[in-house]
């Protein structure tokens, strides 16, 4: 059973946060220093502590160390109230905000916004607060969609690799094409291992288990995505993803017809599917671009 605490003796917590997107907008009123100074003026002579997450998204709280420390201090009975410049500094995720405030209510901790001083002890005040948070969540999701669309547009217009995880057998390399410089995917030293996997698996007598055993016996590894240069064995999931991925095919007429049948948006004419080049797949806003 969770502990319930009524806390009237704790300090006032001042929580300030600024995301990368806030910095890009150039909104000085949401700078860390502006938020801190305004909150400090409000609390006056009360004992307070500032919890600061700079450059952290409002999408969730798990990646905000100062917020997590503040919540732990609330659980320990050290905080009586939390003051923020705006409710969306606290969270832009409506469900998460309600879950957190429910938990804080059990500890007797209130959340007060300087810009939206609603009385959240009334149903009208809670409704106004929740409407603001709904708009904040909508704004965050809209920004995320715009970023994805921008990446997709640049990929279509330039043909350059737009970043993110590089697939096994490829590496990114800076090149200048038609006067423009960007990153392209080129075969890495692991590309030969991909070819070996396909050459083995296409034989009727070879199973996926046989391919896995061959890779183990010949010390063919993948680099751990979590540990940089640490080598991991090529297990069933790794090799299955390689053999099932259309990224490794040569772009010919049959491959063109396959992607058309799957409802993908084809960015090049069928003449470009010459059996010499490969394909690059990008997904954005629910659409697969090839």
XYZ file of N, CA and C in Angstrom:
870
model
N 0.842 -1.192 0.000
C 0.000 0.000 0.000
C 0.881 1.248 0.000
N 0.532 2.244 -0.860
C 1.357 3.428 -0.976
C 1.136 4.356 0.218
N 2.219 5.017 0.626
C 2.160 5.917 1.763
C 1.423 7.201 1.407
N 0.590 7.656 2.294
C -0.102 8.927 2.121
C 0.400 9.897 3.180
N 0.817 11.070 2.747
C 1.409 12.036 3.661
C 0.735 13.386 3.494
N 0.409 14.031 4.568
C -0.053 15.409 4.511
C 1.099 16.283 4.963
N 1.612 17.135 4.046
C 2.848 17.854 4.315
C 2.611 19.351 4.259
N 2.657 19.994 5.416
C 2.499 21.435 5.469
C 3.781 22.138 5.902
N 4.837 21.363 6.159
C 6.056 21.939 6.718
C 7.241 21.889 5.758
N 7.061 21.297 4.584
C 8.174 21.191 3.658
C 8.476 22.503 2.968
N 9.562 22.511 2.220
C 9.965 23.710 1.499
C 9.155 23.853 0.211
N 9.291 24.997 -0.427
C 8.679 25.223 -1.740
C 9.683 24.805 -2.819
N 9.231 23.971 -3.722
C 10.074 23.554 -4.848
C 9.764 24.446 -6.039
N 10.793 25.003 -6.648
C 10.643 25.768 -7.884
C 11.168 24.899 -9.022
N 10.286 24.576 -9.956
C 10.718 23.735 -11.066
C 10.787 24.560 -12.349
N 11.964 24.550 -12.996
C 12.158 25.281 -14.256
C 12.667 24.304 -15.303
N 12.165 24.458 -16.512
C 12.568 23.580 -17.623
C 12.525 24.369 -18.919
N 13.492 24.087 -19.775
C 13.483 24.649 -21.119
C 13.927 23.579 -22.091
N 13.119 23.344 -23.114
C 13.450 22.314 -24.094
C 14.270 22.913 -25.221
N 14.806 22.049 -26.075
C 15.569 22.510 -27.235
C 14.678 23.332 -28.154
N 13.417 22.908 -28.330
C 12.504 23.643 -29.216
C 12.211 25.036 -28.672
N 12.161 25.193 -27.343
C 11.971 26.521 -26.753
C 13.138 27.435 -27.102
N 14.355 26.880 -27.069
C 15.536 27.668 -27.410
C 15.487 28.101 -28.867
N 15.065 27.170 -29.741
C 14.998 27.480 -31.171
C 14.005 28.600 -31.455
N 12.933 28.655 -30.661
C 11.921 29.704 -30.863
C 12.432 31.072 -30.409
N 13.489 31.085 -29.593
C 14.020 32.353 -29.102
C 13.109 33.049 -28.118
N 12.327 32.282 -27.373
C 11.391 32.865 -26.411
C 12.118 33.115 -25.100
N 12.519 34.382 -24.861
C 13.298 34.699 -23.666
C 12.503 34.551 -22.385
N 11.167 34.666 -22.491
C 10.350 34.539 -21.286
C 10.382 33.132 -20.728
N 10.804 32.160 -21.555
C 10.909 30.781 -21.093
C 12.357 30.374 -20.838
N 13.267 31.348 -20.809
C 14.648 31.023 -20.469
C 14.704 30.532 -19.031
N 15.720 29.743 -18.736
C 15.876 29.215 -17.374
C 15.967 30.351 -16.364
N 16.766 31.368 -16.673
C 16.956 32.473 -15.718
C 15.668 33.259 -15.508
N 14.890 33.478 -16.597
C 13.638 34.227 -16.462
C 12.631 33.450 -15.620
N 12.526 32.151 -15.859
C 11.607 31.328 -15.056
C 12.014 31.338 -13.589
N 13.311 31.145 -13.351
C 13.802 31.084 -11.976
C 13.535 32.391 -11.237
N 13.881 33.516 -11.868
C 13.728 34.811 -11.200
C 12.270 35.117 -10.891
N 11.375 34.814 -11.844
C 9.958 35.107 -11.614
C 9.398 34.245 -10.486
N 9.787 32.982 -10.452
C 9.306 32.092 -9.392
C 9.855 32.495 -8.026
N 11.118 32.905 -7.985
C 11.720 33.318 -6.715
C 11.036 34.567 -6.169
N 10.721 35.509 -7.077
C 9.991 36.707 -6.629
C 8.638 36.327 -6.034
N 7.993 35.332 -6.635
C 6.669 34.933 -6.168
C 6.726 34.297 -4.782
N 7.692 33.433 -4.529
C 7.721 32.716 -3.243
C 8.192 33.615 -2.110
N 8.843 34.745 -2.438
C 9.230 35.707 -1.403
C 10.221 35.140 -0.411
N 9.886 35.222 0.873
C 10.809 34.816 1.935
C 10.708 33.333 2.284
N 9.856 32.596 1.563
C 9.720 31.165 1.858
C 11.026 30.433 1.552
N 11.279 29.402 2.319
C 12.421 28.548 2.012
C 12.119 27.769 0.738
N 13.058 27.786 -0.195
C 12.801 27.145 -1.488
C 14.045 26.429 -2.003
N 13.807 25.574 -2.972
C 14.895 24.919 -3.694
C 14.524 24.871 -5.170
N 15.488 25.203 -6.027
C 15.247 25.225 -7.476
C 15.679 23.896 -8.072
N 14.795 23.302 -8.869
C 15.088 22.084 -9.617
C 15.067 22.466 -11.101
N 16.182 22.255 -11.785
C 16.333 22.773 -13.154
C 16.658 21.657 -14.145
N 15.850 21.568 -15.204
C 16.115 20.665 -16.331
C 16.252 21.522 -17.585
N 17.487 21.764 -18.002
C 17.725 22.582 -19.191
C 17.923 21.681 -20.407
N 17.250 22.002 -21.504
C 17.380 21.221 -22.724
C 16.647 19.899 -22.677
N 15.617 19.794 -21.823
C 14.869 18.546 -21.664
C 13.441 18.705 -22.194
N 12.981 17.695 -22.915
C 11.643 17.720 -23.493
C 10.574 17.540 -22.429
N 9.381 18.101 -22.710
C 8.244 17.917 -21.823
C 7.442 16.672 -22.145
N 7.940 15.843 -23.057
C 7.208 14.648 -23.470
C 7.010 13.674 -22.327
N 8.069 13.455 -21.538
C 7.964 12.550 -20.396
C 8.912 13.017 -19.311
N 8.814 12.410 -18.128
C 9.629 12.844 -16.992
C 10.824 11.936 -16.745
N 10.829 10.743 -17.338
C 11.882 9.779 -17.044
C 13.272 10.281 -17.437
N 13.338 11.173 -18.428
C 14.628 11.666 -18.898
C 14.956 13.054 -18.337
N 14.282 13.409 -17.236
C 14.543 14.701 -16.598
C 15.035 14.454 -15.175
N 16.347 14.466 -14.972
C 16.897 14.106 -13.649
C 16.443 15.030 -12.530
N 16.347 16.338 -12.778
C 15.934 17.251 -11.713
C 14.483 16.993 -11.308
N 13.639 16.717 -12.283
C 12.236 16.428 -11.977
C 12.122 15.155 -11.153
N 12.877 14.136 -11.529
C 12.824 12.869 -10.793
C 13.305 13.056 -9.357
N 14.331 13.915 -9.159
C 14.813 14.187 -7.802
C 13.757 14.932 -7.008
N 13.059 15.878 -7.663
C 12.006 16.624 -6.986
C 10.886 15.691 -6.535
N 10.503 14.743 -7.395
C 9.455 13.800 -7.024
C 9.891 12.941 -5.846
N 11.167 12.535 -5.830
C 11.657 11.739 -4.709
C 11.633 12.549 -3.419
N 11.987 13.836 -3.513
C 11.942 14.693 -2.324
C 10.506 14.862 -1.837
N 9.551 14.906 -2.769
C 8.137 14.997 -2.382
C 7.711 13.727 -1.651
N 8.150 12.591 -2.147
C 7.813 11.323 -1.482
C 8.425 11.254 -0.086
N 9.591 11.889 0.071
C 10.267 11.865 1.365
C 9.725 12.924 2.325
N 8.696 13.670 1.901
C 8.081 14.659 2.777
C 8.849 15.951 2.902
N 9.737 16.262 1.951
C 10.572 17.455 2.043
C 9.956 18.670 1.364
N 8.887 18.465 0.588
C 8.298 19.532 -0.224
C 6.830 19.709 0.136
N 6.388 20.971 0.236
C 4.970 21.241 0.513
C 4.224 21.717 -0.715
N 4.923 22.385 -1.629
C 4.289 22.834 -2.869
C 5.336 22.967 -3.963
N 4.866 22.958 -5.211
C 5.734 23.110 -6.383
C 5.233 24.306 -7.179
N 6.136 25.224 -7.490
C 5.794 26.428 -8.247
C 6.474 26.359 -9.614
N 5.689 26.623 -10.668
C 6.213 26.627 -12.032
C 5.773 27.906 -12.735
N 6.495 28.262 -13.790
C 6.103 29.412 -14.604
C 4.807 29.105 -15.354
N 4.734 27.927 -15.963
C 3.544 27.487 -16.688
C 3.363 26.005 -16.430
N 2.142 25.525 -16.542
C 1.887 24.102 -16.320
C 2.636 23.225 -17.310
N 2.858 23.722 -18.551
C 3.536 22.870 -19.525
C 5.024 22.715 -19.221
N 5.574 23.527 -18.282
C 6.944 23.281 -17.824
C 6.983 21.982 -17.019
N 5.879 21.699 -16.361
C 5.749 20.511 -15.524
C 5.649 19.268 -16.404
N 4.735 19.309 -17.369
C 4.583 18.200 -18.314
C 3.696 18.635 -19.462
N 4.002 18.141 -20.677
C 3.149 18.372 -21.842
C 2.330 17.126 -22.172
N 2.468 16.118 -21.360
C 1.720 14.881 -21.557
C 0.578 14.852 -20.547
N -0.651 14.958 -21.051
C -1.816 15.109 -20.180
C -1.955 13.944 -19.196
N -1.876 12.730 -19.709
C -2.058 11.568 -18.838
C -0.980 11.513 -17.773
N 0.257 11.785 -18.183
C 1.352 11.743 -17.222
C 1.184 12.827 -16.161
N 0.745 14.019 -16.583
C 0.540 15.104 -15.620
C -0.492 14.711 -14.563
N -1.598 14.144 -15.009
C -2.650 13.772 -14.060
C -2.177 12.682 -13.110
N -1.398 11.723 -13.633
C -0.868 10.666 -12.765
C 0.064 11.244 -11.704
N 0.899 12.200 -12.120
C 1.859 12.792 -11.185
C 1.148 13.629 -10.131
N 0.193 14.456 -10.563
C -0.514 15.294 -9.584
C -1.362 14.454 -8.636
N -1.883 13.320 -9.124
C -2.593 12.415 -8.210
C -1.647 11.903 -7.126
N -0.429 11.561 -7.541
C 0.553 11.089 -6.565
C 0.922 12.204 -5.591
N 1.139 13.416 -6.114
C 1.492 14.531 -5.242
C 0.375 14.868 -4.263
N -0.875 14.709 -4.712
C -2.015 14.951 -3.807
C -1.948 14.042 -2.583
N -1.495 12.807 -2.787
C -1.400 11.871 -1.663
C -0.353 12.318 -0.643
N 0.633 13.105 -1.131
C 1.675 13.581 -0.234
C 1.381 14.990 0.282
N 0.209 15.528 -0.071
C -0.142 16.878 0.371
C 0.631 17.965 -0.327
N 1.120 17.686 -1.546
C 1.917 18.658 -2.311
C 1.049 19.249 -3.420
N 0.968 20.577 -3.482
C 0.191 21.249 -4.524
C 1.118 21.796 -5.608
N 0.564 21.964 -6.808
C 1.310 22.536 -7.931
C 0.659 23.860 -8.303
N 1.468 24.936 -8.368
C 0.935 26.273 -8.656
C 1.656 26.853 -9.867
N 0.884 27.368 -10.821
C 1.430 27.996 -12.016
C 1.292 29.508 -11.924
N 2.384 30.236 -12.176
C 2.331 31.699 -12.121
C 1.492 32.274 -13.257
N 1.576 31.660 -14.432
C 0.885 32.198 -15.602
C -0.569 31.782 -15.673
N -0.923 30.698 -14.998
C -2.302 30.187 -15.029
C -2.778 29.940 -13.594
N -3.038 31.007 -12.841
C -3.354 30.863 -11.400
C -4.790 30.423 -11.152
N -5.125 29.244 -11.674
C -6.467 28.714 -11.441
C -6.524 28.039 -10.074
N -7.691 28.060 -9.495
C -7.918 27.339 -8.249
C -8.233 25.887 -8.608
N -7.222 25.033 -8.572
C -7.406 23.644 -8.997
C -8.140 22.802 -7.960
N -8.565 23.447 -6.862
C -9.397 22.729 -5.894
C -10.865 22.741 -6.305
N -11.187 23.533 -7.349
C -12.550 23.553 -7.881
C -12.583 22.830 -9.218
N -13.769 22.325 -9.581
C -13.880 21.596 -10.849
C -13.657 22.527 -12.041
N -14.052 23.828 -11.898
C -13.841 24.779 -12.975
C -12.348 25.040 -13.196
N -11.625 25.195 -12.097
C -10.187 25.423 -12.204
C -9.466 24.239 -12.810
N -9.852 23.038 -12.400
C -9.225 21.832 -12.957
C -9.521 21.710 -14.452
N -10.739 22.096 -14.862
C -11.085 22.028 -16.272
C -10.209 22.984 -17.086
N -10.022 24.213 -16.614
C -9.181 25.181 -17.318
C -7.738 24.689 -17.409
N -7.233 24.166 -16.301
C -5.864 23.638 -16.312
C -5.730 22.497 -17.309
N -6.674 21.569 -17.314
C -6.608 20.420 -18.208
C -6.714 20.838 -19.670
N -7.523 21.869 -19.954
C -7.611 22.366 -21.328
C -6.272 22.918 -21.795
N -5.593 23.653 -20.918
C -4.280 24.187 -21.270
C -3.290 23.067 -21.562
N -3.317 22.027 -20.733
C -2.397 20.909 -20.935
C -2.716 20.147 -22.215
N -4.000 20.043 -22.548
C -4.365 19.391 -23.801
C -3.796 20.148 -24.994
N -3.856 21.485 -24.951
C -3.297 22.289 -26.027
C -1.774 22.147 -26.070
N -1.137 22.078 -24.905
C 0.321 21.913 -24.861
C 0.733 20.581 -25.474
N -0.022 19.510 -25.172
C 0.276 18.202 -25.736
C 0.064 18.206 -27.249
N -0.997 18.875 -27.696
C -1.259 18.996 -29.130
C -0.116 19.729 -29.826
N 0.386 20.792 -29.198
C 1.489 21.548 -29.787
C 2.738 20.679 -29.906
N 3.037 19.902 -28.846
C 4.225 19.033 -28.894
C 4.123 18.026 -30.020
N 2.947 17.396 -30.179
C 2.765 16.403 -31.231
C 2.833 17.042 -32.615
N 2.338 18.285 -32.733
C 2.407 18.988 -34.014
C 3.844 19.296 -34.390
N 4.641 19.723 -33.412
C 6.057 20.005 -33.669
C 6.774 18.742 -34.117
N 6.492 17.609 -33.453
C 7.132 16.334 -33.817
C 6.778 15.946 -35.246
N 5.510 16.160 -35.639
C 5.087 15.822 -37.001
C 5.779 16.717 -38.023
N 5.949 18.006 -37.681
C 6.621 18.934 -38.596
C 8.083 18.536 -38.807
N 8.745 18.136 -37.725
C 10.146 17.720 -37.840
C 10.261 16.491 -38.735
N 9.376 15.508 -38.535
C 9.403 14.291 -39.358
C 9.151 14.624 -40.818
N 8.209 15.520 -41.085
C 7.910 15.902 -42.467
C 9.084 16.648 -43.094
N 9.774 17.480 -42.286
C 10.929 18.213 -42.799
C 12.048 17.255 -43.192
N 12.298 16.242 -42.349
C 13.303 15.234 -42.676
C 12.928 14.509 -43.971
N 11.652 14.156 -44.081
C 11.186 13.426 -45.259
C 11.351 14.262 -46.511
N 11.013 15.549 -46.426
C 11.132 16.437 -47.587
C 12.579 16.576 -48.010
N 13.489 16.776 -47.045
C 14.913 16.901 -47.395
C 15.444 15.626 -48.018
N 14.985 14.484 -47.511
C 15.437 13.205 -48.065
C 14.991 13.064 -49.518
N 13.739 13.461 -49.800
C 13.228 13.348 -51.169
C 13.930 14.318 -52.114
N 14.182 15.541 -51.624
C 14.727 16.576 -52.500
C 16.225 16.436 -52.731
N 16.953 15.965 -51.726
C 18.414 15.908 -51.846
C 18.954 14.511 -52.085
N 18.207 13.496 -51.632
C 18.710 12.128 -51.733
C 19.718 11.786 -50.659
N 20.000 12.717 -49.749
C 20.982 12.478 -48.703
C 20.358 11.742 -47.522
N 21.215 11.026 -46.818
C 20.830 10.337 -45.588
C 20.579 11.376 -44.504
N 19.442 11.274 -43.810
C 19.035 12.297 -42.868
C 19.388 11.991 -41.417
N 20.189 10.974 -41.183
C 20.616 10.675 -39.827
C 19.815 9.549 -39.204
N 20.169 9.208 -37.982
C 19.524 8.093 -37.297
C 20.402 6.858 -37.347
N 19.810 5.740 -36.970
C 20.540 4.482 -36.915
C 20.939 4.025 -38.315
N 22.219 3.666 -38.485
C 22.670 3.091 -39.749
C 22.552 1.570 -39.661
N 22.128 0.974 -40.734
C 21.893 -0.465 -40.740
C 23.207 -1.241 -40.850
N 23.144 -2.482 -40.373
C 24.311 -3.360 -40.428
C 24.777 -3.487 -41.879
N 26.070 -3.308 -42.100
C 26.620 -3.383 -43.446
C 26.763 -2.041 -44.129
N 26.308 -0.974 -43.471
C 26.412 0.368 -44.042
C 27.045 1.318 -43.047
N 27.611 2.383 -43.573
C 28.097 3.486 -42.761
C 27.806 4.768 -43.509
N 27.747 5.886 -42.805
C 27.479 7.165 -43.469
C 28.787 7.855 -43.812
N 28.762 8.581 -44.917
C 29.962 9.246 -45.413
C 29.561 10.570 -46.056
N 30.316 11.619 -45.783
C 30.017 12.931 -46.348
C 30.496 12.998 -47.794
N 29.610 13.417 -48.687
C 29.952 13.546 -50.095
C 29.274 14.783 -50.675
N 29.843 15.270 -51.779
C 29.256 16.390 -52.504
C 28.666 15.866 -53.805
N 27.359 16.101 -53.982
C 26.654 15.637 -55.165
C 25.911 16.821 -55.776
N 26.202 17.094 -57.043
C 25.565 18.219 -57.751
C 25.700 19.530 -56.985
N 26.868 19.741 -56.405
C 27.144 20.991 -55.716
C 26.637 21.062 -54.290
N 25.964 20.010 -53.817
C 25.447 19.986 -52.459
C 26.165 18.918 -51.648
N 26.471 19.232 -50.397
C 27.202 18.302 -49.535
C 26.263 17.724 -48.481
N 26.335 16.412 -48.318
C 25.507 15.749 -47.320
C 26.018 14.345 -47.064
N 25.300 13.600 -46.244
C 25.690 12.234 -45.897
C 24.985 11.231 -46.799
N 25.734 10.234 -47.224
C 25.155 9.134 -47.993
C 25.558 7.828 -47.314
N 24.753 6.785 -47.527
C 25.083 5.473 -46.990
C 25.950 4.718 -47.977
N 27.068 4.196 -47.481
C 27.982 3.407 -48.310
C 28.277 2.101 -47.578
N 28.673 1.056 -48.325
C 28.981 -0.221 -47.661
C 30.105 -0.071 -46.644
N 29.959 -0.740 -45.512
C 30.996 -0.759 -44.491
C 31.761 -2.078 -44.580
N 32.698 -2.283 -43.657
C 33.465 -3.525 -43.647
C 32.586 -4.726 -43.299
N 31.379 -4.456 -42.762
C 30.454 -5.535 -42.439
C 29.606 -5.974 -43.631
N 29.730 -5.263 -44.756
C 28.908 -5.587 -45.920
C 29.164 -7.004 -46.411
N 30.400 -7.468 -46.286
C 30.728 -8.821 -46.738
C 29.972 -9.865 -45.913
N 29.738 -9.577 -44.630
C 28.991 -10.503 -43.785
C 27.532 -10.617 -44.239
N 26.972 -9.503 -44.705
C 25.610 -9.535 -45.239
C 25.555 -10.445 -46.461
N 26.526 -10.302 -47.350
C 26.577 -11.140 -48.556
C 26.702 -12.619 -48.189
N 27.518 -12.902 -47.170
C 27.689 -14.291 -46.731
C 26.368 -14.858 -46.239
N 25.629 -14.060 -45.452
C 24.343 -14.518 -44.916
C 23.380 -14.879 -46.045
N 23.316 -14.036 -47.070
C 22.413 -14.306 -48.195
C 22.878 -15.503 -49.017
N 24.188 -15.590 -49.256
C 24.717 -16.714 -50.039
C 24.432 -18.047 -49.347
N 24.560 -18.066 -48.019
C 24.295 -19.306 -47.283
C 22.808 -19.642 -47.271
N 21.995 -18.649 -46.997
C 20.566 -18.916 -46.773
C 19.818 -19.268 -48.057
N 20.348 -18.852 -49.207
C 19.645 -19.155 -50.452
C 19.779 -20.624 -50.860
N 20.686 -21.337 -50.204
C 20.836 -22.763 -50.507
C 19.696 -23.541 -49.841
N 19.018 -24.401 -50.579
C 17.860 -25.137 -50.031
C 18.175 -25.936 -48.771
N 19.410 -26.381 -48.643
C 19.768 -27.232 -47.503
C 20.181 -26.441 -46.267
N 20.218 -25.105 -46.372
C 20.696 -24.275 -45.264
C 19.526 -23.654 -44.503
N 19.540 -23.823 -43.191
C 18.511 -23.223 -42.338
C 19.067 -21.971 -41.669
N 18.185 -21.221 -41.005
C 18.628 -20.038 -40.275
C 19.603 -20.429 -39.171
N 19.360 -21.559 -38.542
C 20.267 -22.051 -37.501
C 21.658 -22.287 -38.058
N 21.741 -22.813 -39.287
C 23.046 -23.046 -39.920
C 23.799 -21.735 -40.122
N 23.085 -20.704 -40.520
C 23.717 -19.400 -40.724
C 24.250 -18.864 -39.399
N 23.448 -19.001 -38.341
C 23.871 -18.526 -37.022
C 25.138 -19.260 -36.578
N 25.160 -20.569 -36.753
C 26.326 -21.358 -36.356
C 27.562 -20.962 -37.159
N 27.375 -20.688 -38.447
C 28.505 -20.282 -39.292
C 29.093 -18.962 -38.778
N 28.211 -18.026 -38.444
C 28.683 -16.726 -37.955
C 29.440 -16.888 -36.641
N 28.952 -17.744 -35.749
C 29.640 -17.963 -34.479
C 31.000 -18.610 -34.692
N 31.031 -19.621 -35.545
C 32.286 -20.350 -35.783
C 33.334 -19.479 -36.456
N 32.895 -18.494 -37.221
C 33.832 -17.640 -37.955
C 33.983 -16.254 -37.337
N 33.537 -16.131 -36.085
C 33.728 -14.886 -35.326
C 33.197 -13.654 -36.065
N 31.996 -13.778 -36.597
C 31.343 -12.644 -37.241
C 30.398 -12.018 -36.216
N 30.652 -10.757 -35.884
C 29.926 -10.097 -34.808
C 29.146 -8.891 -35.327
N 28.316 -8.358 -34.461
C 27.714 -7.036 -34.654
C 28.169 -6.177 -33.497
N 28.276 -4.863 -33.729
C 28.664 -3.960 -32.652
C 27.448 -3.604 -31.825
N 27.604 -3.634 -30.518
C 26.494 -3.324 -29.614
C 26.072 -1.874 -29.784
N 24.763 -1.651 -29.971
C 24.274 -0.285 -30.135
C 24.358 0.489 -28.824
N 24.435 -0.225 -27.690
C 24.485 0.449 -26.394
C 25.920 0.725 -25.951
N 26.843 -0.098 -26.399
C 28.201 -0.015 -25.864
C 29.252 0.319 -26.913
N 28.826 0.924 -28.012
C 29.792 1.371 -28.999
C 30.537 0.241 -29.660
N 31.819 0.079 -29.304
C 32.673 -0.897 -29.974
C 32.623 -2.290 -29.347
N 31.748 -2.516 -28.379
C 31.636 -3.842 -27.773
C 30.972 -4.788 -28.765
N 31.562 -5.949 -28.979
C 31.052 -6.901 -29.960
C 30.012 -7.824 -29.343
N 28.922 -8.042 -30.082
C 27.878 -8.973 -29.682
C 27.760 -10.068 -30.732
N 27.368 -11.248 -30.283
C 27.130 -12.336 -31.228
C 25.958 -12.004 -32.146
N 26.020 -12.496 -33.373
C 24.911 -12.349 -34.306
C 23.891 -13.434 -33.985
N 22.877 -13.093 -33.220
C 21.887 -14.087 -32.824
C 20.774 -14.186 -33.869
N 19.758 -14.975 -33.559
C 18.668 -15.215 -34.508
C 17.975 -13.919 -34.945
N 17.712 -13.017 -33.985
C 17.002 -11.778 -34.337
C 17.823 -10.895 -35.260
N 19.155 -10.803 -35.013
C 20.018 -10.000 -35.876
C 19.996 -10.519 -37.309
N 20.222 -11.810 -37.453
C 20.328 -12.384 -38.798
C 18.965 -12.392 -39.494
N 17.896 -12.619 -38.750
C 16.558 -12.576 -39.350
C 16.268 -11.201 -39.924
N 16.647 -10.150 -39.173
C 16.402 -8.791 -39.666
C 17.176 -8.515 -40.939
N 18.398 -9.029 -41.027
C 19.195 -8.839 -42.241
C 18.540 -9.526 -43.430
N 18.120 -10.777 -43.237
C 17.563 -11.559 -44.347
C 16.180 -11.070 -44.768
N 15.460 -10.432 -43.868
C 14.111 -9.960 -44.182
C 14.069 -8.515 -44.655
N 15.150 -7.788 -44.499
C 15.138 -6.367 -44.817
C 15.267 -6.117 -46.315
N 14.378 -5.281 -46.888
C 14.498 -4.932 -48.310
C 15.639 -3.957 -48.578
N 16.286 -3.477 -47.518
C 17.372 -2.525 -47.690
C 18.552 -3.126 -48.451
N 18.689 -4.440 -48.410
C 19.871 -5.078 -48.988
C 19.667 -5.547 -50.432
N 18.496 -5.293 -51.001
C 18.253 -5.760 -52.370
C 18.858 -4.788 -53.369
N 19.031 -5.251 -54.606
C 19.394 -4.366 -55.700
C 18.112 -3.858 -56.348
N 18.075 -2.581 -56.651
C 16.861 -1.962 -57.162
C 16.657 -2.323 -58.638
N 15.849 -3.361 -58.856
C 15.506 -3.733 -60.235
C 13.997 -3.615 -60.425
N 13.517 -4.042 -61.586
C 12.101 -3.875 -61.912
C 11.206 -4.695 -60.978
N 11.639 -5.865 -60.564
C 10.842 -6.692 -59.650
C 10.717 -6.022 -58.282
N 11.801 -5.417 -57.829
C 11.773 -4.718 -56.550
C 10.835 -3.507 -56.637
N 10.867 -2.808 -57.771
C 9.962 -1.679 -57.983
C 8.509 -2.134 -57.860
N 8.182 -3.238 -58.534
C 6.811 -3.760 -58.501
C 6.421 -4.172 -57.085
N 7.375 -4.716 -56.326
C 7.098 -5.134 -54.948
C 6.697 -3.937 -54.089
N 7.473 -2.858 -54.158
C 7.172 -1.687 -53.340
C 5.857 -1.028 -53.758
N 5.571 -1.039 -55.060
C 4.296 -0.504 -55.526
C 3.136 -1.311 -54.942
N 3.295 -2.643 -54.930
C 2.227 -3.505 -54.402
C 2.001 -3.299 -52.917
N 3.027 -2.805 -52.205
C 2.918 -2.564 -50.765
C 2.393 -1.164 -50.442
N 2.095 -0.389 -51.483
C 1.541 0.938 -51.264
C 2.564 1.981 -50.865
N 3.841 1.723 -51.130
C 4.881 2.690 -50.785
C 4.872 3.854 -51.776
N 5.382 4.995 -51.329
C 5.533 6.135 -52.232
C 6.909 6.058 -52.877
N 6.927 5.810 -54.181
C 8.178 5.639 -54.915
C 8.682 6.994 -55.365
N 9.891 7.354 -54.998
C 10.414 8.684 -55.275
C 11.103 8.775 -56.623
N 11.492 7.646 -57.219
C 12.182 7.645 -58.518
C 11.342 6.921 -59.560
N 11.586 7.263 -60.821
C 10.914 6.567 -61.924
C 11.444 5.150 -62.032
N 10.694 4.300 -62.709
C 11.079 2.899 -62.821
C 12.413 2.738 -63.544
N 12.785 3.722 -64.391
C 14.074 3.635 -65.103
C 15.255 3.630 -64.140
N 15.065 4.217 -62.929
C 16.161 4.251 -61.954
C 16.407 2.884 -61.324
N 15.438 1.970 -61.470
C 15.591 0.615 -60.912
C 16.312 -0.240 -61.941
N 17.639 -0.044 -61.987
C 18.474 -0.620 -63.049
C 19.217 -1.878 -62.625
N 18.982 -2.357 -61.391
C 19.672 -3.550 -60.920
C 21.092 -3.289 -60.462
N 21.489 -2.020 -60.440
C 22.856 -1.662 -60.029
C 22.839 -0.988 -58.658
N 21.908 -0.065 -58.484
C 21.829 0.685 -57.225
C 20.982 -0.052 -56.203
N 21.085 0.412 -54.969
C 20.265 -0.137 -53.903
C 19.061 0.750 -53.650
N 18.376 0.529 -52.529
C 17.228 1.347 -52.162
C 17.437 1.889 -50.754
N 16.795 3.014 -50.485
C 16.793 3.559 -49.130
C 15.352 3.791 -48.731
N 14.994 3.328 -47.543
C 13.610 3.374 -47.080
C 13.504 4.353 -45.921
N 12.495 5.224 -46.016
C 12.265 6.213 -44.952
C 10.786 6.241 -44.642
N 10.448 6.214 -43.350
C 9.049 6.249 -42.921
C 8.779 7.538 -42.171
N 7.710 8.227 -42.551
C 7.314 9.472 -41.890
C 5.817 9.651 -42.010
N 5.197 10.048 -40.901
C 3.755 10.325 -40.868
C 2.936 9.171 -41.424
N 3.377 7.932 -41.144
C 2.626 6.759 -41.555
C 2.822 6.360 -43.005
N 3.737 7.028 -43.715
C 3.977 6.729 -45.127
C 5.392 6.185 -45.287
N 5.544 5.150 -46.122
C 6.866 4.591 -46.411
C 7.342 5.130 -47.748
N 8.485 5.827 -47.709
C 9.080 6.384 -48.932
C 10.253 5.503 -49.343
N 10.363 5.251 -50.653
C 11.450 4.417 -51.186
C 12.171 5.184 -52.285
